[in-house]
Each structure stands twice: as C-alpha cells, then as structure tokens.
Amino acid sequence: MNSSTDLSLPTGFRGIVANIGVKDSTDDLVIVATDGPVAASGVFTQSRFVGPSVLVSREHITNLQASAVVVISKNANVANGQQGEDDAREVVALTARHVGCEPDDVLVASTGVIGRPYPMDTIRAGFADISGQSWSAQLGDIARGIMTTDTVEKTSSATIAGSSAVVSGVAKGVGMIEPDMATMIAIILTDADISAEVLQSTFSRVADSTFNCVSIDGDTSTSDTAIIMSSGAIADVSHDAFESALMQVCTDLARQIAADGEGAETLIEVLVDEARDEAQARRVAKSIVNSPLVKTAIHGADPNWGRIAMAVGKVNDDDIDQNNVVIRIGSKELFPQQVSERELEELSSYLQGDEVLVHVSLGISSGTARAWGCDLTDGYVRINADYTT
Amino acid sequence: MNSSTDLSLPTGFRGIVANIGVKDSTDDLVIVATDGPVAASGVFTQSRFVGPSVLVSREHITNLQASAVVVISKNANVANGQQGEDDAREVVALTARHVGCEPDDVLVASTGVIGRPYPMDTIRAGFADISGQSWSAQLGDIARGIMTTDTVEKTSSATIAGSSAVVSGVAKGVGMIEPDMATMIAIILTDADISAEVLQSTFSRVADSTFNCVSIDGDTSTSDTAIIMSSGAIADVSHDAFESALMQVCTDLARQIAADGEGAETLIEVLVDEARDEAQARRVAKSIVNSPLVKTAIHGADPNWGRIAMAVGKVNDDDIDQNNVVIRIGSKELFPQQVSERELEELSSYLQGDEVLVHVSLGISSGTARAWGCDLTDGYVRINADYTT
C-alpha cells in the first residue's frame, strides 16, 4: 500500500484542481475526467434533506457510466430550493463543456456550508479561467482540493495482485451513513477493466464494511458521496484481486477519515466478533464507537470497561446475554476476567496512544465486523461551537 | 407547582436518608416506606447489561404492590456476576427487616460506578447504625440522597385538582431510554387512592412522554429506574386530575434533569409537530436533541439551522419531504423563509439564554411530541474524560 500524495492518477484518468473563488483562496474545484464514458458506480447519503448534487449524481449514474466527476468544496449547495438544483445542473453543464462530454455523464459532489447559494457569477468566471489549464493534477492535489475542515489530505493506492492495474482513492470528511456535516466524499479510480455490474456490486459491498463503518458523531450529512470509476485501460484483472485491492484502499481511507475526525486525538477501532451475524456485529460495533461516554473515557485514557458494557447493552437484541460477553481493550481482557490495578495503569498508557482497539466477543455465533471512530475531545466541541453559519 | 425541597412526603409515606459508607461521607442510602403494601408500578432500562437491582425490582413489582423502595447511590452494583445479585438481595432483606415488611415488597435501585462490588460489611454496619434513626426525611433530603454527579437536587410536587391529594417526586441523573451512565432514578409518591392497574397504565403513558423524552448523550444506563407508589390515604380522586398532576410533576422533573445534564449550560426543548403520528414526531425530536452538531451549535450560540435540517433528514422516513418542513428557533422561522443578518444576531442572543426552543413542523399530519436535552460543552468532555473507573 502506498499513501504517497505525489502519485499519478491511474491510466486513463486526468484531473484539474483550481480555486474559483467559492469561499476563499484555497482550491475549491476538482474535476476528474476520462476520454469517454466508462463504468462507474456511486454510494450516497440516506438523508431526507439531501442536496441537489446528490440528486443529480444519482440520476446520472443510473446507467452505470460516467465521463467526469466535479467536486465543489466550501459550499454544500443544500436547502437552496429550485435555485440550488438549477445551479447544480449549471455546474454539471460547465464541467461537461470543459471536459468535452455529455452533461448526463458528469457526476457532481458538494461539501461545505448549508443554505447558502453558489456564487454562480464567480463560478462561471472560474470555469472560463481554467480553460487553458493543463490536466496535471496528482492524487494528492485532488485530495487537497476536496478538503474542508480536514487537517490532512487522505489518499491511498494499491496494486491489484497479478496485474499492473491499480486502485487509487482520495477521501475527505468524516463518515458516510453517520458522518459529520463536514460531509464525506470519496473518489476511487482504477485502470482495471471491470464491468459496470461487477464494479457496482463490489463497491457496494466494500463501502458497506469500510466507509459505512466510520462514525464520528452519529450525525448524517446531506451530501455524502462515494464514487468509483474504472477506465478499463488494463484487461484481464482477477475480480477477487480487484476486490481485495479495493478493500485495502477503502479501509485505509476509512481509517484516515476516523483518525482525522473533528478534534480527534485517538483513532478508535472496534472489533466485534462471535455475533449472531455480521449485521448484529456492526450494530454493536457502531454503538460502542458512537458512545460519547466511551469516546470521552478513551480521551481521558481511562480503561472504563463499564461504559463499553453499557454500549453493548443498549443494543437491545434478545440474544445478547451479558454472561457470555467478553470485553477487551487492546488484547487485555477486562470482563468477565478482572484485571489488577497495575494492569489498569498499563492500559491507561495504551489508551494514550494514537490508535486504540476495543474488542468485544458476544459468544453467540461467528458474525464479525469492525467500526472506526475517534475520541471525543474539547477540540470537537470548540470546532463545532465556533463554526459559523 | 411547588419545587420547594422542604416539603413533607405525601400522607402515608415515611423516609430515611443516611451515609453508610458506600463511597465517601455523603448520603448514599435512601429508604421510602409505607405502613403496608400499597399500589406501585415501575419503568426500567431496556439495556441488555442490566444490573441486579433492576432484575430484583422487576421481579418484586410484578404483583403491582410494594412497601418500600431502597436506593444505594455511588455504586451501581452492575456486572458483578452472582455476587452482585446476592448482594442486591441482601440489601433488600436488610431493608425489609428495617421497615418491617416482606422482602418481596421491597424495590431497589442503584446508581454509580459499574463493576465494583458493594462493600457489604460496611453496608451491614450501616444498616445497624440507622436502627434508631427517626423516619424524618423530607422530599429534598431524599432528592439529595440519590444524587451522584447531579449538581442540584430535583424535586417537584403538584396538588391534584378537586382534592387535597398530591403527587410529589424526586429524580436524579440524566435520561431514561437514552441516559447518561449517571443513571436516571425517579421516585414518585402520591397519597391519592389510585388502583394498581390505573397507576401502571397512567405512569407508563406519562413516563413515555416525559422521562423517555430526555436525552443527554444517547447513551443508555444499565440501571435506570422510575417508580411510583400510591399510599391510598385520600379517596375519590379523579383519574384525569391525577394524570394531569402526574404529567406536571414528571415534565418538571424531566426538564430539571435535562437542564442539569453533564456540563450543560442550556436546556434545549425540541417541539416537533405536523408529523405522521406521535411516534414519528418523537423520533425526529430525539434526532435533533441528540445531534452533537445541533448541541454544539447551540452551545456556540450559532443559529445554524442547517444542522437542524440535517438532524431531521437523518430520520429516514419516506414521508418526510424537505419541501414541506418548517424550521424555527424560538418563534422565528429560519427555513424555508430566510432571516436577515440582524435577525440572526438577535437569535444568537436568544441562544445564549438558559433555555432554547427548537420547533420543527413536518407538514404531514397532526402528530406532536417534545424532547428535552442540553448543549454539548467542553464541560461534558472534561467531566467524562476525567471520571475515574
């Protein structure tokens, strides 16, 4: 795996990043394009207050093909009524003209403040300004161009075993099904020749156990979007090897997102096993990783396993029996077997690290899942209390 | 309504409060008793990691009668295995002997740290020490005796219209279905002669729209318990007038609990109306009152209605249509009608008050519900990061 940000895009993709004055002087426009329609798939927020970018992208991806993705950062263009939808379609049209493709083949994602219309005059002027710009953006440029409150850019890349093809991705924000309003956007590119149908089913499966298992605060953005495109440049790639590389890249990005949660100082990974099934394991893992009391305990380096027990207990499934549950922090069992005072002190040191594992076994069957989140800190409160509408 | 803490208990009840050394020198034992079995009902946590106090109380209340309630504060006696259950039953037996009733008629509630056994030798000695103590506790003494991290005692009392009977209650902690680990305990006493069946159905209905609508952080305690007892001293009380007084007392206690949420500076009341039904209204109200982003925005006095829209949107019901939703802070509409910069500044002043109303209309039908919570502050993080296991 390579997280280097000066990687090129996979064969068959080109990118532009620019500042077109949406909010300030940082980059706020990203376009990734191919030389013609290619196989593509997307996963979007389940919010009922969804933005027009998501509506338009859902519409444009129904045929499982796309020629370009455009991202506007710093303004989510959500809750702006008909004007918002008109503006989203105009951004798509401007992108299509710039790329030289059909508007129907352009996907669009937005992230930023809600309820403020796009500055369309500025955006139109910005598209005119980039007309002569070369398509030279690297993976890291794209990752930086889609950032809002992120403190570091997030990229990941993996070679598909048995081939020269790669899967490369960028992401921003914090979550998917349960994300911060900072909105999660992920763009995954591969030069492996994967059919649209396989791309869709594989991406949906992988997103479910990676991006959908990231949770910063249980809130759900109006704009979350994850898109994958295959340029098809490299043939004869094994589907299993592709899924494995995709899982590696998406897991890596999911962990980077969790580690960069607003105010986060510690990445929390929760592993739940011996569940009835994967779905139950995921519910319990998310209940733990979302619990403000678990998150603050870890922030305080306090091995307070009682709060983990509480978070397991609030998943009110009849087959969860406290007499069969085992709770561990790192590899150390804390319940039912109790630890000594000295061991508690060692655990407190462990909890001061950058990364913490909570491992719960339910003693029911063999369902397993992981979830990722972060500690809850004074920094989270300050960032979100002081962020201005 | 009277929130004075030097109120006597309703006719037919007596109380003792004492320190018996469970943790420190503050009161940690509360007993409320009657002169024989009376009508009683209880509402308990839905947690799968429930403590033995809840298990024993559930068992003892199945016949809808009780003679006494005992509360041990500062130690929850949860996750202590068979020892924990034996200890809970011994506390019940000690209480029964002290009161002069059957152990089966004693209800027990506990609150405090998880996973630490009761100091039974100290507790036995404590019960011996109180053998000569008079039953002179007032409502306020009982409220203080059950406190853990509460910063103020919580009492409320109302006269039942058309009678001399009263409903008086005490509460501690923060929440019920979705409470902080500080655990919610409420004890409601009335001298009105209400049959056990009416007591149960009325209490269950009232608890559902009061205690069950308080949420501090979405976490669920292993020990939440709300108990009501009727001494039957005063006959011929109207059921409607009783329910109305009970609703008044429980609403008052619920609001006091929310206002005293850990680190809270502002009580948030969320009113959702025009929902499909009461259940949907409650889901939306709780989604808003639980949202860390809404809670931090209010803490920052930021009228960020986009976050309220987000919290409505994440209740993924097909009939919630963003085009029909109206969002208000206080009485001021913010969506779809937009407000001026000057009005936003006025709202910011409003949000700096002790109490804030968020009012959302869904435009579907006539379902209405309220929920109560509090802002999310640096104080919450500090309290919960520094609290020691």
mmCIF file of C-alpha atoms in Angstrom, chain A residues 45-50 58 220, chain B residues 272-287 309-325 362-365 367:
data_model
loop_
_atom_site.group_PDB
_atom_site.id
_atom_site.type_symbol
_atom_site.label_atom_id
_atom_site.label_comp_id
_atom_site.label_asym_id
_atom_site.label_seq_id
_atom_site.Cartn_x
_atom_site.Cartn_y
_atom_site.Cartn_z
ATOM 1 C CA THR A 45 -26.263 9.609 1.801
ATOM 2 C CA GLN A 46 -29.629 8.267 3.019
ATOM 3 C CA SER A 47 -30.649 11.715 4.332
ATOM 4 C CA ARG A 48 -34.153 13.052 3.609
ATOM 5 C CA PHE A 49 -32.632 16.545 3.394
ATOM 6 C CA VAL A 50 -30.399 15.563 0.524
ATOM 7 C CA ARG A 58 -27.999 9.618 -8.543
ATOM 8 C CA THR A 220 -25.622 12.135 8.851
ATOM 9 C CA VAL B 272 -41.974 18.593 16.561
ATOM 10 C CA ASP B 273 -45.488 18.886 15.142
ATOM 11 C CA GLU B 274 -47.377 18.106 11.934
ATOM 12 C CA ALA B 275 -45.797 14.636 11.967
ATOM 13 C CA ARG B 276 -47.459 11.452 10.667
ATOM 14 C CA ASP B 277 -48.032 10.429 14.302
ATOM 15 C CA GLU B 278 -46.643 10.935 17.795
ATOM 16 C CA ALA B 279 -44.029 8.199 17.322
ATOM 17 C CA GLN B 280 -42.563 9.872 14.232
ATOM 18 C CA ALA B 281 -42.643 13.274 15.964
ATOM 19 C CA ARG B 282 -40.715 11.762 18.874
ATOM 20 C CA ARG B 283 -38.102 10.126 16.592
ATOM 21 C CA VAL B 284 -37.445 13.451 14.880
ATOM 22 C CA ALA B 285 -37.424 15.403 18.164
ATOM 23 C CA LYS B 286 -34.888 12.966 19.634
ATOM 24 C CA SER B 287 -32.749 13.015 16.495
ATOM 25 C CA ALA B 309 -32.228 20.247 8.797
ATOM 26 C CA MET B 310 -29.523 17.574 8.826
ATOM 27 C CA ALA B 311 -30.910 16.032 12.026
ATOM 28 C CA VAL B 312 -34.439 15.973 10.532
ATOM 29 C CA GLY B 313 -33.058 14.452 7.331
ATOM 30 C CA LYS B 314 -31.318 11.568 9.051
ATOM 31 C CA VAL B 315 -34.686 10.211 10.234
ATOM 32 C CA ASN B 316 -35.063 8.304 7.026
ATOM 33 C CA ASP B 317 -38.884 8.150 6.731
ATOM 34 C CA ASP B 318 -40.252 8.244 3.189
ATOM 35 C CA ASP B 319 -42.959 10.767 4.040
ATOM 36 C CA ILE B 320 -40.560 13.422 5.356
ATOM 37 C CA ASP B 321 -40.229 15.848 2.439
ATOM 38 C CA GLN B 322 -37.773 18.742 2.823
ATOM 39 C CA ASN B 323 -40.115 20.909 0.726
ATOM 40 C CA ASN B 324 -42.775 20.737 3.476
ATOM 41 C CA VAL B 325 -40.539 21.187 6.511
ATOM 42 C CA LEU B 362 -43.080 18.341 9.166
ATOM 43 C CA GLY B 363 -46.210 19.277 7.173
ATOM 44 C CA ILE B 364 -47.529 15.699 7.101
ATOM 45 C CA SER B 365 -50.337 15.318 9.648
ATOM 46 C CA GLY B 367 -48.521 14.090 15.350
#
